[in-house]
mmCIF file of C-alpha atoms in Angstrom:
data_model
loop_
_atom_site.group_PDB
_atom_site.id
_atom_site.type_symbol
_atom_site.label_atom_id
_atom_site.label_comp_id
_atom_site.label_asym_id
_atom_site.label_seq_id
_atom_site.Cartn_x
_atom_site.Cartn_y
_atom_site.Cartn_z
ATOM 1 C CA CYS A 3 0.000 0.000 0.000
ATOM 2 C CA GLY A 4 1.062 3.554 -0.530
ATOM 3 C CA GLY A 5 -0.123 6.900 0.713
ATOM 4 C CA ALA A 6 -3.507 8.041 1.955
ATOM 5 C CA GLY A 7 -6.403 7.263 -0.291
ATOM 6 C CA THR A 8 -5.035 3.936 -1.509
ATOM 7 C CA ALA A 9 -7.281 1.017 -0.664
ATOM 8 C CA PRO A 10 -5.186 -1.528 1.251
ATOM 9 C CA PRO A 11 -5.202 -5.208 0.451
ATOM 10 C CA LEU A 12 -6.468 -7.665 3.007
ATOM 11 C CA LEU A 13 -5.374 -6.512 6.468
ATOM 12 C CA LEU A 14 -3.501 -9.056 8.563
ATOM 13 C CA PRO A 15 -1.847 -8.840 11.966
ATOM 14 C CA THR A 16 1.728 -7.582 11.850
ATOM 15 C CA ILE A 17 3.360 -10.936 12.600
ATOM 16 C CA HIS A 18 5.829 -13.135 10.832
ATOM 17 C CA PHE A 19 4.630 -16.523 9.674
ATOM 18 C CA GLU A 20 7.001 -18.374 11.981
ATOM 19 C CA GLU A 21 6.106 -16.162 14.939
ATOM 20 C CA ALA A 22 2.359 -16.878 14.990
ATOM 21 C CA ALA A 23 2.528 -18.873 18.231
ATOM 22 C CA MET A 24 5.000 -16.557 19.956
ATOM 23 C CA THR A 25 4.111 -13.893 22.497
ATOM 24 C CA ARG A 26 4.441 -10.382 21.097
ATOM 25 C CA PRO A 27 5.581 -7.428 23.171
ATOM 26 C CA THR A 28 2.846 -5.179 24.470
ATOM 27 C CA ASP A 29 2.026 -2.155 22.307
ATOM 28 C CA SER A 30 3.516 0.160 24.918
ATOM 29 C CA ALA A 31 6.836 -1.732 24.743
ATOM 30 C CA ARG A 32 7.097 -1.583 20.947
ATOM 31 C CA PRO A 33 8.337 1.567 19.175
ATOM 32 C CA ASP A 34 5.781 3.328 16.983
ATOM 33 C CA ILE A 35 5.733 2.606 13.245
ATOM 34 C CA HIS A 36 7.555 5.817 12.275
ATOM 35 C CA THR A 37 10.370 5.003 14.707
ATOM 36 C CA ARG A 38 10.627 1.400 13.487
ATOM 37 C CA ILE A 39 10.805 2.521 9.851
ATOM 38 C CA THR A 40 13.364 5.230 10.610
ATOM 39 C CA ARG A 41 15.584 2.820 12.580
ATOM 40 C CA GLN A 42 15.590 0.469 9.600
ATOM 41 C CA ILE A 43 16.546 3.270 7.184
ATOM 42 C CA LEU A 44 19.196 4.630 9.576
ATOM 43 C CA ALA A 45 20.825 1.212 9.904
ATOM 44 C CA GLN A 46 21.114 0.960 6.121
ATOM 45 C CA LEU A 47 22.445 4.512 5.718
ATOM 46 C CA GLU A 48 25.012 3.946 8.469
ATOM 47 C CA ALA A 49 26.163 0.884 6.532
ATOM 48 C CA GLY A 50 26.629 3.098 3.467
ATOM 49 C CA VAL A 51 23.556 1.721 1.678
ATOM 50 C CA ARG A 52 20.892 3.969 0.179
ATOM 51 C CA PRO A 53 17.783 1.768 0.458
ATOM 52 C CA TRP A 54 15.910 3.691 -2.248
ATOM 53 C CA THR A 55 18.601 2.828 -4.785
ATOM 54 C CA GLN A 56 18.183 -0.130 -7.118
ATOM 55 C CA PRO A 57 21.533 -0.020 -8.978
ATOM 56 C CA TRP A 58 21.019 -3.107 -11.101
ATOM 57 C CA LYS A 59 18.828 -4.441 -13.869
ATOM 58 C CA ALA A 60 20.329 -7.946 -14.129
ATOM 59 C CA SER A 61 18.255 -9.974 -16.587
ATOM 60 C CA THR A 62 15.002 -8.238 -15.748
ATOM 61 C CA SER A 63 13.675 -4.713 -15.823
ATOM 62 C CA VAL A 64 13.728 -2.545 -12.723
ATOM 63 C CA SER A 65 10.285 -2.215 -11.177
ATOM 64 C CA ARG A 66 8.507 -0.754 -8.228
ATOM 65 C CA PRO A 67 7.392 -3.420 -5.780
ATOM 66 C CA LEU A 68 4.024 -4.815 -6.858
ATOM 67 C CA ARG A 69 1.010 -6.112 -4.960
ATOM 68 C CA HIS A 70 -0.386 -9.561 -5.779
ATOM 69 C CA ASP A 71 -2.713 -8.014 -8.386
ATOM 70 C CA GLY A 72 0.097 -6.145 -10.164
ATOM 71 C CA THR A 73 -0.693 -2.736 -8.648
ATOM 72 C CA PRO A 74 2.515 -0.837 -7.761
ATOM 73 C CA TYR A 75 3.242 0.152 -4.176
ATOM 74 C CA ASN A 76 3.760 3.852 -3.477
ATOM 75 C CA GLY A 77 5.628 6.088 -1.053
ATOM 76 C CA ILE A 78 7.515 4.665 1.909
ATOM 77 C CA ASN A 79 6.506 1.092 1.009
ATOM 78 C CA VAL A 80 8.650 1.256 -2.139
ATOM 79 C CA ILE A 81 11.704 2.031 -0.002
ATOM 80 C CA LEU A 82 10.884 -0.588 2.614
ATOM 81 C CA LEU A 83 10.386 -3.389 0.087
ATOM 82 C CA TRP A 84 13.369 -2.431 -2.077
ATOM 83 C CA GLY A 85 15.515 -2.535 1.054
ATOM 84 C CA GLU A 86 14.130 -5.959 1.997
ATOM 85 C CA ALA A 87 14.661 -7.326 -1.516
ATOM 86 C CA ALA A 88 18.243 -6.040 -1.683
ATOM 87 C CA SER A 89 19.266 -7.304 1.759
ATOM 88 C CA ARG A 90 17.676 -10.723 1.332
ATOM 89 C CA GLY A 91 18.490 -11.397 -2.309
ATOM 90 C CA PHE A 92 14.960 -11.530 -3.719
ATOM 91 C CA SER A 93 14.918 -11.438 -7.523
ATOM 92 C CA ARG A 94 11.263 -10.614 -8.116
ATOM 93 C CA SER A 95 9.154 -7.572 -7.354
ATOM 94 C CA THR A 96 5.747 -9.009 -6.348
ATOM 95 C CA TRP A 97 4.647 -9.263 -2.707
ATOM 96 C CA MET A 98 1.500 -10.589 -1.058
ATOM 97 C CA THR A 99 0.027 -11.428 2.333
ATOM 98 C CA PHE A 100 -0.017 -14.940 3.747
ATOM 99 C CA ARG A 101 -3.759 -15.190 3.166
ATOM 100 C CA GLN A 102 -3.574 -13.876 -0.390
ATOM 101 C CA ALA A 103 -1.112 -16.677 -1.185
ATOM 102 C CA LEU A 104 -3.553 -19.228 0.248
ATOM 103 C CA THR A 105 -6.363 -17.782 -1.864
ATOM 104 C CA LEU A 106 -4.209 -18.395 -4.968
ATOM 105 C CA GLY A 107 -3.697 -22.025 -3.957
ATOM 106 C CA ALA A 108 -0.118 -21.363 -2.850
ATOM 107 C CA HIS A 109 1.632 -21.253 0.525
ATOM 108 C CA VAL A 110 4.449 -19.367 2.237
ATOM 109 C CA ARG A 111 7.319 -21.740 2.979
ATOM 110 C CA LYS A 112 7.722 -22.663 6.644
ATOM 111 C CA GLY A 113 10.197 -20.447 8.485
ATOM 112 C CA GLU A 114 10.033 -17.545 6.008
ATOM 113 C CA ARG A 115 10.138 -14.065 7.532
ATOM 114 C CA GLY A 116 7.748 -11.438 6.182
ATOM 115 C CA ALA A 117 8.325 -7.754 5.464
ATOM 116 C CA THR A 118 6.395 -4.898 7.050
ATOM 117 C CA VAL A 119 4.463 -2.426 4.916
ATOM 118 C CA VAL A 120 2.082 0.320 5.998
ATOM 119 C CA TYR A 121 -0.959 2.198 4.845
ATOM 120 C CA ALA A 122 -2.370 5.523 5.943
ATOM 121 C CA ASN A 123 -5.722 5.747 7.679
ATOM 122 C CA GLN A 124 -7.474 8.117 10.020
ATOM 123 C CA VAL A 125 -9.647 8.047 13.109
ATOM 124 C CA VAL A 126 -12.666 10.339 13.137
ATOM 125 C CA ARG A 127 -13.725 11.591 16.553
ATOM 126 C CA GLU A 128 -16.505 13.893 17.657
ATOM 127 C CA GLU A 129 -15.346 16.359 20.304
ATOM 128 C CA THR A 130 -16.903 19.357 21.967
ATOM 129 C CA ASP A 131 -15.111 22.693 21.837
ATOM 130 C CA ASP A 132 -15.171 25.458 24.473
ATOM 131 C CA THR A 133 -18.479 26.798 23.149
ATOM 132 C CA GLY A 134 -20.182 23.414 23.424
ATOM 133 C CA THR A 135 -20.209 22.916 19.652
ATOM 134 C CA SER A 136 -19.571 19.425 18.336
ATOM 135 C CA VAL A 137 -16.374 19.363 16.233
ATOM 136 C CA GLU A 138 -15.182 16.512 14.041
ATOM 137 C CA GLN A 139 -11.501 15.671 14.541
ATOM 138 C CA ARG A 140 -9.617 13.576 11.968
ATOM 139 C CA ILE A 141 -6.463 11.968 13.364
ATOM 140 C CA PRO A 142 -4.152 10.354 10.778
ATOM 141 C CA PHE A 143 -2.084 7.279 11.593
ATOM 142 C CA LEU A 144 -0.139 4.479 9.927
ATOM 143 C CA LYS A 145 -1.212 0.833 10.091
ATOM 144 C CA ALA A 146 1.304 -1.947 9.509
ATOM 145 C CA TYR A 147 0.864 -5.435 8.091
ATOM 146 C CA THR A 148 3.088 -8.209 6.746
ATOM 147 C CA VAL A 149 3.774 -9.312 3.177
ATOM 148 C CA PHE A 150 5.996 -11.980 1.589
ATOM 149 C CA ASN A 151 7.969 -11.888 -1.644
ATOM 150 C CA VAL A 152 6.923 -14.418 -4.281
ATOM 151 C CA ASP A 153 10.425 -15.909 -3.941
ATOM 152 C CA GLN A 154 9.227 -17.100 -0.505
ATOM 153 C CA ILE A 155 6.041 -18.728 -1.793
ATOM 154 C CA ASP A 156 5.506 -22.144 -3.406
ATOM 155 C CA GLY A 157 2.640 -23.240 -5.658
ATOM 156 C CA LEU A 158 1.805 -19.882 -7.255
ATOM 157 C CA PRO A 159 0.069 -19.785 -10.664
ATOM 158 C CA GLU A 160 2.279 -19.503 -13.751
ATOM 159 C CA ARG A 161 1.547 -15.791 -14.142
ATOM 160 C CA TYR A 162 3.789 -15.170 -11.118
ATOM 161 C CA GLY A 163 6.786 -16.704 -12.880
ATOM 162 C CA GLU A 164 9.968 -14.927 -13.885
ATOM 163 C CA PRO A 165 9.343 -11.453 -15.392
ATOM 164 C CA GLU A 166 9.997 -10.842 -19.059
ATOM 165 C CA THR A 167 13.521 -9.725 -19.931
ATOM 166 C CA ILE A 168 13.883 -6.211 -21.353
ATOM 167 C CA GLU A 169 17.039 -5.413 -23.303
ATOM 168 C CA ILE A 170 18.123 -1.765 -23.521
ATOM 169 C CA ASN A 171 21.296 -0.532 -25.219
ATOM 170 C CA PRO A 172 22.778 1.808 -22.575
ATOM 171 C CA ASP A 173 24.935 3.595 -25.126
ATOM 172 C CA GLU A 174 22.041 5.120 -27.064
ATOM 173 C CA ARG A 175 19.369 7.602 -26.099
ATOM 174 C CA ILE A 176 16.013 6.039 -25.359
ATOM 175 C CA ALA A 177 13.231 7.714 -27.316
ATOM 176 C CA ARG A 178 10.366 6.886 -24.952
ATOM 177 C CA ILE A 179 12.243 8.318 -21.948
ATOM 178 C CA ASP A 180 13.327 11.425 -23.855
ATOM 179 C CA ALA A 181 9.653 11.901 -24.703
ATOM 180 C CA PHE A 182 8.665 11.589 -21.039
ATOM 181 C CA PHE A 183 10.986 14.401 -19.949
ATOM 182 C CA SER A 184 10.128 16.511 -22.992
ATOM 183 C CA ASN A 185 6.430 16.289 -22.143
ATOM 184 C CA CYS A 186 7.106 17.782 -18.709
ATOM 185 C CA GLY A 187 7.776 21.136 -20.338
ATOM 186 C CA ALA A 188 10.834 21.990 -18.235
ATOM 187 C CA GLU A 189 13.690 23.995 -19.700
ATOM 188 C CA ILE A 190 16.575 21.517 -19.795
ATOM 189 C CA ARG A 191 19.947 22.979 -20.785
ATOM 190 C CA HIS A 192 23.017 20.904 -21.644
ATOM 191 C CA GLY A 193 26.624 21.885 -21.113
ATOM 192 C CA GLY A 194 29.321 22.071 -18.456
ATOM 193 C CA GLY A 195 30.224 19.385 -15.958
ATOM 194 C CA CYS A 196 27.483 19.680 -13.295
ATOM 195 C CA ALA A 197 23.870 18.546 -12.973
ATOM 196 C CA TYR A 198 21.606 20.850 -10.953
ATOM 197 C CA TYR A 199 18.263 22.629 -10.808
ATOM 198 C CA ALA A 200 18.459 26.436 -10.733
ATOM 199 C CA PRO A 201 15.290 27.679 -8.958
ATOM 200 C CA GLY A 202 15.771 31.375 -9.812
ATOM 201 C CA PRO A 203 15.818 31.097 -13.618
ATOM 202 C CA ASP A 204 13.817 27.865 -13.244
ATOM 203 C CA HIS A 205 15.827 25.538 -15.460
ATOM 204 C CA VAL A 206 17.591 22.180 -15.198
ATOM 205 C CA GLN A 207 21.263 22.071 -16.167
ATOM 206 C CA MET A 208 22.754 18.782 -17.364
ATOM 207 C CA PRO A 209 26.151 17.735 -18.755
ATOM 208 C CA PRO A 210 25.899 16.409 -22.336
ATOM 209 C CA PHE A 211 24.472 12.907 -22.684
ATOM 210 C CA GLU A 212 27.793 11.655 -24.057
ATOM 211 C CA CYS A 213 29.584 12.557 -20.805
ATOM 212 C CA PHE A 214 27.743 9.884 -18.822
ATOM 213 C CA GLU A 215 28.926 6.295 -18.605
ATOM 214 C CA ASN A 216 25.628 4.997 -19.925
ATOM 215 C CA ALA A 217 22.030 5.966 -20.581
ATOM 216 C CA ASP A 218 20.830 4.909 -17.131
ATOM 217 C CA ALA A 219 23.315 7.244 -15.445
ATOM 218 C CA TYR A 220 22.127 10.178 -17.569
ATOM 219 C CA TYR A 221 18.419 9.587 -17.096
ATOM 220 C CA SER A 222 18.669 8.865 -13.356
ATOM 221 C CA SER A 223 20.553 12.159 -12.875
ATOM 222 C CA LEU A 224 17.949 13.969 -14.962
ATOM 223 C CA GLY A 225 15.189 12.356 -12.887
ATOM 224 C CA HIS A 226 16.835 13.655 -9.715
ATOM 225 C CA GLU A 227 16.984 17.208 -11.035
ATOM 226 C CA MET A 228 13.446 17.016 -12.420
ATOM 227 C CA THR A 229 12.237 16.035 -8.948
ATOM 228 C CA HIS A 230 13.874 19.243 -7.696
ATOM 229 C CA TRP A 231 12.112 21.084 -10.550
ATOM 230 C CA THR A 232 8.717 20.153 -9.079
ATOM 231 C CA ARG A 233 9.465 22.137 -5.896
ATOM 232 C CA HIS A 234 8.991 25.488 -7.700
ATOM 233 C CA PRO A 235 6.171 27.683 -6.237
ATOM 234 C CA ALA A 236 4.328 27.488 -9.560
ATOM 235 C CA ARG A 237 4.247 23.693 -9.294
ATOM 236 C CA LEU A 238 4.221 21.815 -5.950
ATOM 237 C CA ASP A 239 5.615 24.708 -3.886
ATOM 238 C CA ARG A 240 7.742 22.431 -1.687
ATOM 239 C CA ASP A 241 9.841 24.256 0.897
ATOM 240 C CA PHE A 242 11.644 22.794 3.911
ATOM 241 C CA GLY A 243 13.043 26.116 5.099
ATOM 242 C CA ARG A 244 16.261 25.698 3.126
ATOM 243 C CA GLN A 245 18.463 28.767 3.467
ATOM 244 C CA ARG A 246 21.976 27.676 2.562
ATOM 245 C CA PHE A 247 23.922 24.749 1.158
ATOM 246 C CA GLY A 248 24.128 21.858 3.610
ATOM 247 C CA ASP A 249 21.559 23.060 6.152
ATOM 248 C CA PRO A 250 18.731 20.726 7.337
ATOM 249 C CA GLY A 251 16.287 22.147 4.811
ATOM 250 C CA TYR A 252 18.780 21.467 2.018
ATOM 251 C CA ALA A 253 19.298 17.903 3.268
ATOM 252 C CA ARG A 254 15.550 17.289 3.365
ATOM 253 C CA GLU A 255 15.050 18.460 -0.218
ATOM 254 C CA GLU A 256 17.989 16.361 -1.434
ATOM 255 C CA LEU A 257 16.520 13.308 0.270
ATOM 256 C CA VAL A 258 13.183 13.890 -1.482
ATOM 257 C CA ALA A 259 14.977 14.239 -4.833
ATOM 258 C CA GLU A 260 17.007 11.055 -4.261
ATOM 259 C CA ILE A 261 13.891 9.051 -3.469
ATOM 260 C CA GLY A 262 11.932 10.677 -6.297
ATOM 261 C CA ALA A 263 14.627 9.714 -8.794
ATOM 262 C CA ALA A 264 14.490 6.133 -7.539
ATOM 263 C CA PHE A 265 10.710 5.984 -7.964
ATOM 264 C CA LEU A 266 10.884 7.528 -11.428
ATOM 265 C CA CYS A 267 13.678 5.230 -12.596
ATOM 266 C CA ALA A 268 11.629 2.242 -11.495
ATOM 267 C CA ASP A 269 8.613 3.509 -13.407
ATOM 268 C CA LEU A 270 10.751 4.050 -16.525
ATOM 269 C CA GLY A 271 12.541 0.695 -16.239
ATOM 270 C CA LEU A 272 15.965 2.168 -15.462
ATOM 271 C CA ALA A 273 18.652 1.351 -12.922
ATOM 272 C CA LEU A 274 19.312 4.252 -10.556
ATOM 273 C CA GLU A 275 22.993 5.127 -10.731
ATOM 274 C CA PRO A 276 24.269 6.383 -7.331
ATOM 275 C CA ARG A 277 25.955 9.746 -7.824
ATOM 276 C CA GLU A 278 29.333 10.092 -6.145
ATOM 277 C CA ASP A 279 28.722 13.818 -5.600
ATOM 278 C CA HIS A 280 25.799 12.876 -3.333
ATOM 279 C CA ALA A 281 27.785 10.566 -1.037
ATOM 280 C CA ALA A 282 28.522 13.483 1.296
ATOM 281 C CA TYR A 283 24.796 13.958 1.910
ATOM 282 C CA ILE A 284 24.479 10.694 3.843
ATOM 283 C CA ALA A 285 25.763 12.244 7.089
ATOM 284 C CA SER A 286 23.254 15.095 6.856
ATOM 285 C CA TRP A 287 20.430 12.656 6.069
ATOM 286 C CA LEU A 288 21.380 10.643 9.140
ATOM 287 C CA GLN A 289 21.165 13.758 11.289
ATOM 288 C CA VAL A 290 17.794 14.778 9.860
ATOM 289 C CA LEU A 291 16.313 11.310 10.376
ATOM 290 C CA LYS A 292 17.700 10.973 13.905
ATOM 291 C CA ASN A 293 16.133 14.309 14.815
ATOM 292 C CA ASP A 294 12.780 13.583 13.144
ATOM 293 C CA THR A 295 11.665 9.957 13.002
ATOM 294 C CA ARG A 296 8.646 10.904 10.895
ATOM 295 C CA PHE A 297 10.533 12.577 8.063
ATOM 296 C CA ILE A 298 11.450 9.480 6.033
ATOM 297 C CA VAL A 299 7.728 8.733 5.606
ATOM 298 C CA SER A 300 7.103 12.392 4.749
ATOM 299 C CA ALA A 301 10.034 12.450 2.298
ATOM 300 C CA ALA A 302 8.710 9.389 0.491
ATOM 301 C CA ALA A 303 5.265 11.002 0.299
ATOM 302 C CA HIS A 304 6.741 14.214 -1.139
ATOM 303 C CA ALA A 305 8.744 12.143 -3.647
ATOM 304 C CA GLN A 306 5.626 10.223 -4.660
ATOM 305 C CA LYS A 307 3.736 13.482 -5.146
ATOM 306 C CA ALA A 308 6.556 14.854 -7.300
ATOM 307 C CA ILE A 309 6.590 11.800 -9.578
ATOM 308 C CA ASP A 310 2.799 11.800 -9.787
ATOM 309 C CA TYR A 311 3.049 15.438 -10.905
ATOM 310 C CA LEU A 312 5.599 14.612 -13.629
ATOM 311 C CA ARG A 313 3.408 11.727 -14.810
ATOM 312 C CA SER A 314 0.371 14.020 -14.922
ATOM 313 C CA LEU A 315 2.175 16.121 -17.566
ATOM 314 C CA GLN A 316 2.395 13.204 -20.008
#
């Protein structure tokens, strides 16, 4: 499941298959969902791994994680499931609940550990204000449940077999992806040796295509800068209070752009090429996430909104 408004699949308790008979900690003893997610992301960043990066295509195309019905996950769930797939060596992108596998006539192998995903919901409460008037309060929250990768499941129908191989020559421009960025209507200039978005004149600056090692590296860099492009006041008007290079607001926007590029590359079937000039940001991201355990979920939501905006221009 992704952000608010997305209908979740069948809701199950947040337990692992092998833990069904075990005693769970009380709710008061368990950290909240935002803290659990942030701890997972922090551990990966501290190990030098960017969990939103899928730097390979192998024999299959890059994809967002998919639900059992083929619907892509959105927002923070993309990051969570990519991280799980990378750390545990899963080769396929489809995930489903234990019960959904049973419904398909399949079963999760004994001893397999599930992955946690979340969906947004809200509680509606009627309260009385100081004047005695009844006021409706909507309180948002995240709900967690467990899914398993199809690599962990036996007996699935043939349609859940290996995905079709897509061959792309990385040394040539890709017409369909050029068309995607062209349709966005941004001013994209080429020249020099730096990639950046200039908010004042409102243009994206890119080195020439030929300067990149391959097509994926060019398009993933362009996707990063185009995510920045969506922050303009005339578009999504995204502002984290950034005042100078390297401050917390700058780090927050860079994190949104990194995640947005990862989402976009997955949608376009590209491998996200980690940029060496962004390696120095990891320390600032760590600080931001340690100070605000809710921001990684917010950053993923902002990234999702940015990519949805770019897709709306097609």
